mmCIF file of C-alpha atoms in Angstrom:
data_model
loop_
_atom_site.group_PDB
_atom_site.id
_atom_site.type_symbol
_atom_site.label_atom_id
_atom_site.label_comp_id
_atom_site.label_asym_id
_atom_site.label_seq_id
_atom_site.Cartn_x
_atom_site.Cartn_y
_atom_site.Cartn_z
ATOM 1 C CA UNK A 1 110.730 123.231 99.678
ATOM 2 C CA UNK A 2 107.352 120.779 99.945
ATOM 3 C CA UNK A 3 104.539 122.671 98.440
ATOM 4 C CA UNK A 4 101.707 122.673 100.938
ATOM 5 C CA UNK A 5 98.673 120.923 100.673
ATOM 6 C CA UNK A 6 96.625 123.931 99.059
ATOM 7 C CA UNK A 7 99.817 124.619 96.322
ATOM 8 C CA UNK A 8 100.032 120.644 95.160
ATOM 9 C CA UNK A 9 97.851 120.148 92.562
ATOM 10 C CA UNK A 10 96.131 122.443 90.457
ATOM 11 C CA UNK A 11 92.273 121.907 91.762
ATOM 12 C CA UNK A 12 91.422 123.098 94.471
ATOM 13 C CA UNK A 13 89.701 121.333 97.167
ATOM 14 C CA UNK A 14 87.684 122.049 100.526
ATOM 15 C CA UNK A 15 86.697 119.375 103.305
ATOM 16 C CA UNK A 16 87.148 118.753 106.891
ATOM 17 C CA UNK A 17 90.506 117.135 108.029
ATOM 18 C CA UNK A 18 92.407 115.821 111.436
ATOM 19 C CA UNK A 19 95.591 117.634 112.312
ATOM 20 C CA UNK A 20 96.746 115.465 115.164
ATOM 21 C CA UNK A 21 95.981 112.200 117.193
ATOM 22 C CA UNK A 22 93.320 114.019 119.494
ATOM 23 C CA UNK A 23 91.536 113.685 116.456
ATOM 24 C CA UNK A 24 89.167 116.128 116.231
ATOM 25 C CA UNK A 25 88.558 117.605 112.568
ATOM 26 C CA UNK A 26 88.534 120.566 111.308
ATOM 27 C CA UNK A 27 87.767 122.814 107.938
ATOM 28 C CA UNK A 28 90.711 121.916 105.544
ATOM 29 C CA UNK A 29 91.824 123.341 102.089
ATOM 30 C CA UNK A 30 93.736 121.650 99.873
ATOM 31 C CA UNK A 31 93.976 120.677 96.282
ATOM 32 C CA UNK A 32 93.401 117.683 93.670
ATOM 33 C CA UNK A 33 95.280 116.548 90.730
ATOM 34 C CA UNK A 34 93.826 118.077 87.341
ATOM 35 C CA UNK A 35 91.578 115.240 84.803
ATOM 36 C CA UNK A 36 94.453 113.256 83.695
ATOM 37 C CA UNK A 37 93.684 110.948 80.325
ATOM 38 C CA UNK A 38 92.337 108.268 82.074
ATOM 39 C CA UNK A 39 90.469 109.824 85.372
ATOM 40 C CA UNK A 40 87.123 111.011 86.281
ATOM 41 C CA UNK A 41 86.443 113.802 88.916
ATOM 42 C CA UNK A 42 83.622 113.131 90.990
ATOM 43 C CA UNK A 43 81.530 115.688 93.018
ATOM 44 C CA UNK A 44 80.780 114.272 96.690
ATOM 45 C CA UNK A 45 77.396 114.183 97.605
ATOM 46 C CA UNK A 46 77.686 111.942 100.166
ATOM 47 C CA UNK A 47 80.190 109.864 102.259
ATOM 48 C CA UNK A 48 79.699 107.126 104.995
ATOM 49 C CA UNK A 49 81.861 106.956 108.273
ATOM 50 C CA UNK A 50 83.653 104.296 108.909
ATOM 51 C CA UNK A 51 85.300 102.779 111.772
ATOM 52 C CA UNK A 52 88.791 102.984 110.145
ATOM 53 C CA UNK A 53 87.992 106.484 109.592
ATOM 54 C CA UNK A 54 88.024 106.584 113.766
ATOM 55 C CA UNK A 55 91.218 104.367 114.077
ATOM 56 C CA UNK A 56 92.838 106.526 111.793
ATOM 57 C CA UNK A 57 92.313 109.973 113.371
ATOM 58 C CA UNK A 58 93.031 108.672 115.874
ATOM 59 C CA UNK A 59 96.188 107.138 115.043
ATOM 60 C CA UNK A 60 95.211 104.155 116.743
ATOM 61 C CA UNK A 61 96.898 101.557 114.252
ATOM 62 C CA UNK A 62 100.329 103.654 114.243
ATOM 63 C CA UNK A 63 100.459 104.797 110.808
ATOM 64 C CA UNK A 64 98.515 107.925 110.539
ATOM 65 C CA UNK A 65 99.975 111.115 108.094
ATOM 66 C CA UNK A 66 98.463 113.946 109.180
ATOM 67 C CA UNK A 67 96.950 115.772 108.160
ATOM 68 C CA UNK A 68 94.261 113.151 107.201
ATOM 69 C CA UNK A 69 90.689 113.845 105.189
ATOM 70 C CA UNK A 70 89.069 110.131 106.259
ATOM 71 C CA UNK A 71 86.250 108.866 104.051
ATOM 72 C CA UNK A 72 86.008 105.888 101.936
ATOM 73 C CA UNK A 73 82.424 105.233 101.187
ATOM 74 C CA UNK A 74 81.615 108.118 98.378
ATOM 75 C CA UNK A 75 79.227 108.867 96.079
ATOM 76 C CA UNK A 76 79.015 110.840 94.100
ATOM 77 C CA UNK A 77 78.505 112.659 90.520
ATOM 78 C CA UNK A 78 80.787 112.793 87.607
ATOM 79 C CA UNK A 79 81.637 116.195 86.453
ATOM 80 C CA UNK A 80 84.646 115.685 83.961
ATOM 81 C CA UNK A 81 86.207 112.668 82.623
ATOM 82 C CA UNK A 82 89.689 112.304 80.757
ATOM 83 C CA UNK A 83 89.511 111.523 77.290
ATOM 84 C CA UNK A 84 90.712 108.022 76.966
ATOM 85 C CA UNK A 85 87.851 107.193 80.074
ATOM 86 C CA UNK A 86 85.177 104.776 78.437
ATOM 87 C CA UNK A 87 83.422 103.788 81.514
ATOM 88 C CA UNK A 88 81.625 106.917 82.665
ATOM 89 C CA UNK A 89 79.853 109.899 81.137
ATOM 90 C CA UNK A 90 79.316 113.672 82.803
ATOM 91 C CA UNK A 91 76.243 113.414 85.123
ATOM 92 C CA UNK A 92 75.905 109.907 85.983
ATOM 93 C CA UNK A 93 76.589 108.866 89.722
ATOM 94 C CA UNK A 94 79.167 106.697 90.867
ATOM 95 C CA UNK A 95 80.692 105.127 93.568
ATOM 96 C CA UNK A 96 85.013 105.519 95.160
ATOM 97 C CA UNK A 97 85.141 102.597 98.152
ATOM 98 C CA UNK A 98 88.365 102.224 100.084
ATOM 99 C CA UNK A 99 91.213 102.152 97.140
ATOM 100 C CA UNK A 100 92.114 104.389 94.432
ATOM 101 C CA UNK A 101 95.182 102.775 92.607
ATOM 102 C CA UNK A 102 97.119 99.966 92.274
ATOM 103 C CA UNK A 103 100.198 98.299 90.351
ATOM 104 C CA UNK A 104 97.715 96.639 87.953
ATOM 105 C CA UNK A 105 100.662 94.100 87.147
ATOM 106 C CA UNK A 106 100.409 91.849 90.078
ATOM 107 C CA UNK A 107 99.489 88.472 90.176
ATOM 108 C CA UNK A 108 96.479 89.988 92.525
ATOM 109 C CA UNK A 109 95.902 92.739 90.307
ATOM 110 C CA UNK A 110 95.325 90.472 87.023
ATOM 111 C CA UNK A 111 93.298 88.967 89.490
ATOM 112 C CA UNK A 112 90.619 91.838 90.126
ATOM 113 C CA UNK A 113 91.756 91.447 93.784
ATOM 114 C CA UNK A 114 93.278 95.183 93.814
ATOM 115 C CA UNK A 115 92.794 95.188 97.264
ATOM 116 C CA UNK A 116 95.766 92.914 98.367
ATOM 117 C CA UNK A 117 98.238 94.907 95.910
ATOM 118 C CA UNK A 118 100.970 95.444 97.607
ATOM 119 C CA UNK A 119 101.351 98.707 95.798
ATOM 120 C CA UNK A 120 97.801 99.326 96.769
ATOM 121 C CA UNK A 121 96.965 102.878 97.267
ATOM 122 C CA UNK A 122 94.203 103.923 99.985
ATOM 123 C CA UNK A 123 91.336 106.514 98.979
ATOM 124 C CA UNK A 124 93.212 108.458 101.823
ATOM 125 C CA UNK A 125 95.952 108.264 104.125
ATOM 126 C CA UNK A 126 98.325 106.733 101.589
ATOM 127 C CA UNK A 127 101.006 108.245 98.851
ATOM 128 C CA UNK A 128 99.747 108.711 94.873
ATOM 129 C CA UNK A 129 102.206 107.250 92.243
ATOM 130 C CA UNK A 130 103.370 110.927 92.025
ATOM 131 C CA UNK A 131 104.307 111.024 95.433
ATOM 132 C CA UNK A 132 101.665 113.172 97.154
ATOM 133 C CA UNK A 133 98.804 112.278 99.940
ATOM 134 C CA UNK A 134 95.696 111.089 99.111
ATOM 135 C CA UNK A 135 92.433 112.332 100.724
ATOM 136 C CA UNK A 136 89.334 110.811 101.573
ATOM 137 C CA UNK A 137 85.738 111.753 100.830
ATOM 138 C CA UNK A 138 85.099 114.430 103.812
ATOM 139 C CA UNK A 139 85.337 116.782 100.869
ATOM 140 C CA UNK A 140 83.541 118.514 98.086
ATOM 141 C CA UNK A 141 85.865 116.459 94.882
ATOM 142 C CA UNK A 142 87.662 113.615 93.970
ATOM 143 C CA UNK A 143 89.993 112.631 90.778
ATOM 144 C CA UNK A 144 90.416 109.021 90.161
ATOM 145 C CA UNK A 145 91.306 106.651 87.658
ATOM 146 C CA UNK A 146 88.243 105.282 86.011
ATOM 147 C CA UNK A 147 89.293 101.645 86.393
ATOM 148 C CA UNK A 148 88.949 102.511 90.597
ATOM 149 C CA UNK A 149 85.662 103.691 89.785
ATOM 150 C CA UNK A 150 82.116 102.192 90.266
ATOM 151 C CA UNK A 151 79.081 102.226 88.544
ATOM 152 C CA UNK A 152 76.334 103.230 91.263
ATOM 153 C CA UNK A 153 73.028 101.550 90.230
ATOM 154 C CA UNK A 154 70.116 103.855 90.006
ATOM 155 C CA UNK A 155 67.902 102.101 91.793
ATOM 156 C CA UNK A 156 70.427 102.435 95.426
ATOM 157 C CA UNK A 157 69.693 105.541 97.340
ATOM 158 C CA UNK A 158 72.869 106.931 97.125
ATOM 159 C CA UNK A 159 72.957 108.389 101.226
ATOM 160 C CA UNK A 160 71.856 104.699 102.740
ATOM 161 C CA UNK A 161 73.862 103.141 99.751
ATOM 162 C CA UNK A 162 76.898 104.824 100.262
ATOM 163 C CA UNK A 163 78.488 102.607 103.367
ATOM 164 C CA UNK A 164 77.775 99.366 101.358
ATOM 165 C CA UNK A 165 81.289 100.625 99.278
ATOM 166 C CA UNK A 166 83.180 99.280 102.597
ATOM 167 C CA UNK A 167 80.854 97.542 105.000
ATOM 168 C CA UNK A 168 78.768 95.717 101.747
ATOM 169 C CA UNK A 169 81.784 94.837 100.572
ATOM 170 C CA UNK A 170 83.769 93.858 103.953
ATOM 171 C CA UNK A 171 80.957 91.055 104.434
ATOM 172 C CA UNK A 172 80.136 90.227 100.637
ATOM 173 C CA UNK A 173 83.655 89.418 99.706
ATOM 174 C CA UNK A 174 84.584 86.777 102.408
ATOM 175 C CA UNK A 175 81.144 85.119 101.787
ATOM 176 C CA UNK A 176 81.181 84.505 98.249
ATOM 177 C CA UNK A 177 85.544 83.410 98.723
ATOM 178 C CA UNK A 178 84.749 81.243 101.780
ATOM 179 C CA UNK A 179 81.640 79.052 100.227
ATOM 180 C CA UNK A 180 79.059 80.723 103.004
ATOM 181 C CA UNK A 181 76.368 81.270 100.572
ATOM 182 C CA UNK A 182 74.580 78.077 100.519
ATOM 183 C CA UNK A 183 70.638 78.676 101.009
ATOM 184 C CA UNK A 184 69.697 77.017 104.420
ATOM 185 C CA UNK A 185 72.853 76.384 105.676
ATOM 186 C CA UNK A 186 73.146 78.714 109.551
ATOM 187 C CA UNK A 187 75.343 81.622 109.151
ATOM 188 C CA UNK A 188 76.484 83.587 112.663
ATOM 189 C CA UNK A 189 76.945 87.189 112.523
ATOM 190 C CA UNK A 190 79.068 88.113 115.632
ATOM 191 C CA UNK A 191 78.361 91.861 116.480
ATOM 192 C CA UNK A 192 75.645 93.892 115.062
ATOM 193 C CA UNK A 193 77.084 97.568 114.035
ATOM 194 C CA UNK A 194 77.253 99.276 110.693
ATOM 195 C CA UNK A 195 79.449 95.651 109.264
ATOM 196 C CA UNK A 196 76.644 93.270 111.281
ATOM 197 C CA UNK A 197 73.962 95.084 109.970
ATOM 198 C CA UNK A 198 74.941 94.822 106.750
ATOM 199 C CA UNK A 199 75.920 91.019 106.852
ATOM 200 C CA UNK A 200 72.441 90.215 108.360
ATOM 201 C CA UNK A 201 71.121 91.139 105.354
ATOM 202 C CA UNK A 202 73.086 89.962 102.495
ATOM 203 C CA UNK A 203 72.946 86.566 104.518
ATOM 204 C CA UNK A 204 68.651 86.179 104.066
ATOM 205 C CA UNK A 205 69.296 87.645 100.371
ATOM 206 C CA UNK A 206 71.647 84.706 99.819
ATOM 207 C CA UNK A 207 68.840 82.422 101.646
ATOM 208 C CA UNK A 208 70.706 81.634 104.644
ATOM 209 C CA UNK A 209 69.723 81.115 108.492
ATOM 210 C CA UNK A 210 70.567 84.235 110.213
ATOM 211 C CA UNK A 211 71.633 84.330 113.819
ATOM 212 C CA UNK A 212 72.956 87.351 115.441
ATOM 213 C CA UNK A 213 75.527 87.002 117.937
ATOM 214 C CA UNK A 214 75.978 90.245 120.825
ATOM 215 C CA UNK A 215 77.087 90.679 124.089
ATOM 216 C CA UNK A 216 73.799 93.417 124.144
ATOM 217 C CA UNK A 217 70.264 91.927 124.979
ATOM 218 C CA UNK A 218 68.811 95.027 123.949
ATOM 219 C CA UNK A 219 69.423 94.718 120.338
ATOM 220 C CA UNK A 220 67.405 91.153 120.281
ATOM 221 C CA UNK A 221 64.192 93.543 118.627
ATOM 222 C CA UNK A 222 65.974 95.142 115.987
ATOM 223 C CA UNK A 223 68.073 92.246 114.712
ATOM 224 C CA UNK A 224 64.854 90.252 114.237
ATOM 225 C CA UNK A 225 62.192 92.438 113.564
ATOM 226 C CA UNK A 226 64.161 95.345 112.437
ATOM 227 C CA UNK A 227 66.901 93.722 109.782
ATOM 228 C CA UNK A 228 65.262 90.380 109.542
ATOM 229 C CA UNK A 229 67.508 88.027 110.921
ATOM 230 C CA UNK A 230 66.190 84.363 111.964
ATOM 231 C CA UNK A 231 67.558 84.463 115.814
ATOM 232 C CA UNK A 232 69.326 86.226 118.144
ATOM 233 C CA UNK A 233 72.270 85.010 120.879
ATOM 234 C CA UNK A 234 73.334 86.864 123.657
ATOM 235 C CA UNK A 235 77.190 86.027 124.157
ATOM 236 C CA UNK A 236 77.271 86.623 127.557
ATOM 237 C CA UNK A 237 74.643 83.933 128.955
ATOM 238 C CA UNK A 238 76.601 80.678 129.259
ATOM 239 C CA UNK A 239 73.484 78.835 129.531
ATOM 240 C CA UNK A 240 72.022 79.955 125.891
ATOM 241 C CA UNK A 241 75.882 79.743 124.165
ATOM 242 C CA UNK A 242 76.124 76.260 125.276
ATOM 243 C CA UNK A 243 72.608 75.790 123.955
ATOM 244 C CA UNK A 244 73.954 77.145 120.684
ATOM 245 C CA UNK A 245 77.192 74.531 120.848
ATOM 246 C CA UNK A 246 78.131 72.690 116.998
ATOM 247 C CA UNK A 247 74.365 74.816 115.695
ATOM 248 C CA UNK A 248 76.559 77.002 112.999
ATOM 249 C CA UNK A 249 77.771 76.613 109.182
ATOM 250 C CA UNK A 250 79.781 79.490 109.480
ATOM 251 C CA UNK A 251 80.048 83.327 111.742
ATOM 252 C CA UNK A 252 81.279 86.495 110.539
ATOM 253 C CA UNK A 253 82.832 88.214 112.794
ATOM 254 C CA UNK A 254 82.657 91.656 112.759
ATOM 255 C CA UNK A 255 83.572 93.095 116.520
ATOM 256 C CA UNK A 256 86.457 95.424 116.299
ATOM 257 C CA UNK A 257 87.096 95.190 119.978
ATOM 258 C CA UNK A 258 89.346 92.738 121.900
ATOM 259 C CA UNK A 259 86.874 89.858 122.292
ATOM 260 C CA UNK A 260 87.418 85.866 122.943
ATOM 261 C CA UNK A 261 87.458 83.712 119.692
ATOM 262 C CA UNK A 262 86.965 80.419 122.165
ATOM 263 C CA UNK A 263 83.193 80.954 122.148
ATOM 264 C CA UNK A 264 82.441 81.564 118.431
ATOM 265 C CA UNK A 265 84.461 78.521 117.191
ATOM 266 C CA UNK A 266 82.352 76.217 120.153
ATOM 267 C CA UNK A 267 79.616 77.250 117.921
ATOM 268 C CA UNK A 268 81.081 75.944 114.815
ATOM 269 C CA UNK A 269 79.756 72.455 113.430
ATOM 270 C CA UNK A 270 81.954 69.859 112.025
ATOM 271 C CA UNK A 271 83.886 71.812 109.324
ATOM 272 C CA UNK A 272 82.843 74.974 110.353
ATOM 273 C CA UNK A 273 84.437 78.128 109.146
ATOM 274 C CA UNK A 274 84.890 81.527 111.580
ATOM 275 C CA UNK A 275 85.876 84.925 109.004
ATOM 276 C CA UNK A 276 86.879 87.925 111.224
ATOM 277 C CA UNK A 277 86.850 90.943 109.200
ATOM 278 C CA UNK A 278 86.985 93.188 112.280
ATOM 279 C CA UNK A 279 90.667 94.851 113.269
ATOM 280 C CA UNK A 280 90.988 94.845 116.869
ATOM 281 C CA UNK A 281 94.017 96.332 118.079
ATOM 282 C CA UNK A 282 95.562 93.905 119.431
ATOM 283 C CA UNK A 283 96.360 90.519 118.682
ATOM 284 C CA UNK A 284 93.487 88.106 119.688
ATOM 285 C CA UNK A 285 94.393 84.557 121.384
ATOM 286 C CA UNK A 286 93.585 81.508 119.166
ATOM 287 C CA UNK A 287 92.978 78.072 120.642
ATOM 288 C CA UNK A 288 94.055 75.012 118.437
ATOM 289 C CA UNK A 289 92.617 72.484 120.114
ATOM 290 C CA UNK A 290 89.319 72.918 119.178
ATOM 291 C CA UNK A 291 90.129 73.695 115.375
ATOM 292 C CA UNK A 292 92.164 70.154 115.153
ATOM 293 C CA UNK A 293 89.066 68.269 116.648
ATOM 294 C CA UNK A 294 86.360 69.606 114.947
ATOM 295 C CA UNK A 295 88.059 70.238 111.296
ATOM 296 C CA UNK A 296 87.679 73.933 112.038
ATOM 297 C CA UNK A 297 88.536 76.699 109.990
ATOM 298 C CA UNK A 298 89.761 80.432 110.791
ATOM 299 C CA UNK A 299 90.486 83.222 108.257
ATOM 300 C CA UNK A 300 90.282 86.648 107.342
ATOM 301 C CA UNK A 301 89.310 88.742 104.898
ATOM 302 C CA UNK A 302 89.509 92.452 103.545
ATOM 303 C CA UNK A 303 87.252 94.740 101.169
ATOM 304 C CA UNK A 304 86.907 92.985 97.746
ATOM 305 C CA UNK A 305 88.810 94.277 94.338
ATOM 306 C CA UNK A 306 86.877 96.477 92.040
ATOM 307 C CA UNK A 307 85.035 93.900 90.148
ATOM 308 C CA UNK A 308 83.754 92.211 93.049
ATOM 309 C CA UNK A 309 82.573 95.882 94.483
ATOM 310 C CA UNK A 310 80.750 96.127 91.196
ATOM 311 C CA UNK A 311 79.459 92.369 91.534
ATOM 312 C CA UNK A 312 78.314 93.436 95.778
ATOM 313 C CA UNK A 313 76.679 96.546 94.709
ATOM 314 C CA UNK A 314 74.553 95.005 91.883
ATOM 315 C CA UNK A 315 73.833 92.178 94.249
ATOM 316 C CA UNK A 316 72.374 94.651 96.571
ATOM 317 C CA UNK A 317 70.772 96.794 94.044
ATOM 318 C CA UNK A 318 68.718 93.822 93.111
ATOM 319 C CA UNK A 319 67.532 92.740 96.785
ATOM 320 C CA UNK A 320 66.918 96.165 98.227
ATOM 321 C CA UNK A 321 69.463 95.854 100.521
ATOM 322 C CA UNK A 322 71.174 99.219 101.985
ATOM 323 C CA UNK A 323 72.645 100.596 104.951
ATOM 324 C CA UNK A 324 70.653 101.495 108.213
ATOM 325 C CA UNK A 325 72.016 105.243 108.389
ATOM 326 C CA UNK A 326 71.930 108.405 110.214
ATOM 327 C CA UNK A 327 72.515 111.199 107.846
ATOM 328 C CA UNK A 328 74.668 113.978 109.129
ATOM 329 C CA UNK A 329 75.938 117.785 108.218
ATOM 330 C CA UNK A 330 79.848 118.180 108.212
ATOM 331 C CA UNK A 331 79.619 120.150 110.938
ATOM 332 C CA UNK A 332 78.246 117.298 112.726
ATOM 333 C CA UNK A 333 81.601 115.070 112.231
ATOM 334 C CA UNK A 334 82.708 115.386 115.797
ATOM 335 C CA UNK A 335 79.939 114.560 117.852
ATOM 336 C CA UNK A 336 79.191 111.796 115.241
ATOM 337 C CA UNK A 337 82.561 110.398 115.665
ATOM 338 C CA UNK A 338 82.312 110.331 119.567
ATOM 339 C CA UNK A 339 79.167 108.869 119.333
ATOM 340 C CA UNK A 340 80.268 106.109 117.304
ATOM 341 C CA UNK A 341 83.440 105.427 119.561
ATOM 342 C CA UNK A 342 80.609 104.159 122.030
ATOM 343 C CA UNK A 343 78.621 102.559 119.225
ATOM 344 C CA UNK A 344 76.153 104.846 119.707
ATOM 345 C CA UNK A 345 74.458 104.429 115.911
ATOM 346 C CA UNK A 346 71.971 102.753 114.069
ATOM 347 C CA UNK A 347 73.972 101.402 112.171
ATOM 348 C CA UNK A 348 76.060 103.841 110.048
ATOM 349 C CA UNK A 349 76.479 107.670 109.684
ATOM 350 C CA UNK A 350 76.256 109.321 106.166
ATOM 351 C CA UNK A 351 77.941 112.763 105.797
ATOM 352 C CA UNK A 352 75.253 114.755 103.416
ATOM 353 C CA UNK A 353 78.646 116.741 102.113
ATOM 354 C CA UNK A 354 76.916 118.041 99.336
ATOM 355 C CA UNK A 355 74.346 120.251 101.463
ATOM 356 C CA UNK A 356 76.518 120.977 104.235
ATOM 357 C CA UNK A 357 79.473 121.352 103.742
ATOM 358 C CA UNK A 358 80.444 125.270 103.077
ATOM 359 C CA UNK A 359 83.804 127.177 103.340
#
């Protein structure tokens, strides 16, 4: 007989966990794997919510085990380490992002690119090597191998640092892989939530000309004044998009929704290059014609492998950057999670798990 969740492993764990597709969470006990050799175990002090954390309760993409504990932007504090780890010491703070494991044989494994293993394992939501479920950071402790790990630079707050472990590196890895970090070239950013925010502001670091692309008006004020971005277009007004026609280097597009990808490559200069790192649910319709005639490029991109997280996190350790976030109790989860299915936050909430989250 399957040992339950609680009986799996010999730590034991607390945190708050969906049971079914209405999604709604709930206190959940269940356990971790002891230290092996080679792992760390990490007390949570604080993890970000992310949209996939919404699709997956959800079960909006299909593939949801429940029960699930989301969370995949953690920080957190090392309390023991295995003895062959090398990396990390007892007390320092450190960073889990979305993947905890891999083959580390791969051709994209010996290249640092973890993240397109296709033994990959997820922080949650996935199987362990040993066969068991993995769950996120909407809990008080994690065990993970040390090479998964991530150094967590001091000088990051680790609450408004925390999202940068998935959004940061969402919007850091396709620039640096795609070329779209040349100082005064135009870079697009095509919706402004907690990935937009975030690319806004590694684009100026990397000297770039930042313009915002939303379907909202309203958020004109805080792209520019607020997050520092160079201009702002409004989507919807045909007059100011056909203004805006062959202006950009490159977008990022970030909108998770169903959108129109007509628009955003019209943009596009000669050679132009249009990265969606947003997962809408369902396929989006691509027009060739305008890729063949203006030497257009479309692609994709996902998270970054470990060393690149590392490379992202220094990167924005260095230019002060950091998530815009609304720090949350546990018991808050809920509301928060409605709130951000009508993207109704500036820009990113941060579970304080540490302080509030109590059996």
């Amino acid at each position: 007989m399957a040992k339950s969740p609680e009986e799996e492993h010999p730590q034991k764990a607390f945190g708050w966990a969906a049971k079914d597709s209405s999604g709604l969470l709930s206190p959940f006990h269940f356990s971790r794997r002891e230290t092996g050799d080679g792992d760390v175990t990490i007390k949570i002090l604080y993890c970000g919510v992310c949209h996939s954390d919404l699709h997956n309760v959800k079960n909006e993409w299909g593939f949801t085990m429940y029960p699930v504990v989301p969370g995949h932007e953690i920080v957190g504090t090392v309390t023991k380490t295995g003895k062959n780890v090398k990396k990390f010491k007892v007390g320092e703070q450190v960073g889990v992002g979305v993947l905890v494991d891999s083959c580390k044989r791969c051709e994209s494994c010996q290249q640092d690119l973890e993240n397109y293993c296709p033994q990959m394992i997820f922080t949650y939501n996935s199987f362990s090597q040993d066969g068991t479920k993995t769950y996120g950071g909407y809990s008080d402790i994690v065990v993970v191998d040390e090479h998964y790990v991530l150094r967590f630079p001091e000088n990051l707050p680790p609450d408004a640092g925390a999202p940068l472990l998935c959004a940061g590196i969402t919007v850091y890895s396709p620039m640096k892989y795609y070329g779209m970090t040349e100082p005064g070239k135009h870079l697009g950013v095509a919706g402004l939530g907690g990935l937009g925010h975030v690319a806004v502001k590694i684009g100026k670091a990397f000297g770039l000309k930042v313009t915002v692309i939303s379907t909202s008006p309203k958020k004109e004020d805080e792209a520019i004044n607020r997050l520092g971005a160079d201009s702002f277009l409004v989507s919807s007004d045909p007059a100011k998009m056909k203004a805006a026609i062959n202006t950009m280097d490159y977008i990022i597009d970030t909108v998770s929704a169903v959108h129109p990808l007509a628009p955003l490559i019209s943009l596009l200069k000669l050679n132009g290059k249009l990265i969606t790192v947003g997962l809408p649910e369902k396929p989006l319709e691509l027009p060739i014609f305008p890729l063949v005639l203006g030497r257009k490029l479309v692609g994709g991109s996902d998270v970054g492998g470990i060393k690149e997280t590392q490379e992202m996190l220094d990167f924005c350790a260095k230019h002060g950057i950091t998530a815009d976030i609304e720090l949350i109790k546990m018991g808050d989860i809920n509301t928060a999670m409605e709130r951000l299915a009508k993207s109704d936050v500036k820009y990113r909430f941060v579970i304080d798990v540490a302080n509030s989250l109590s059996q």
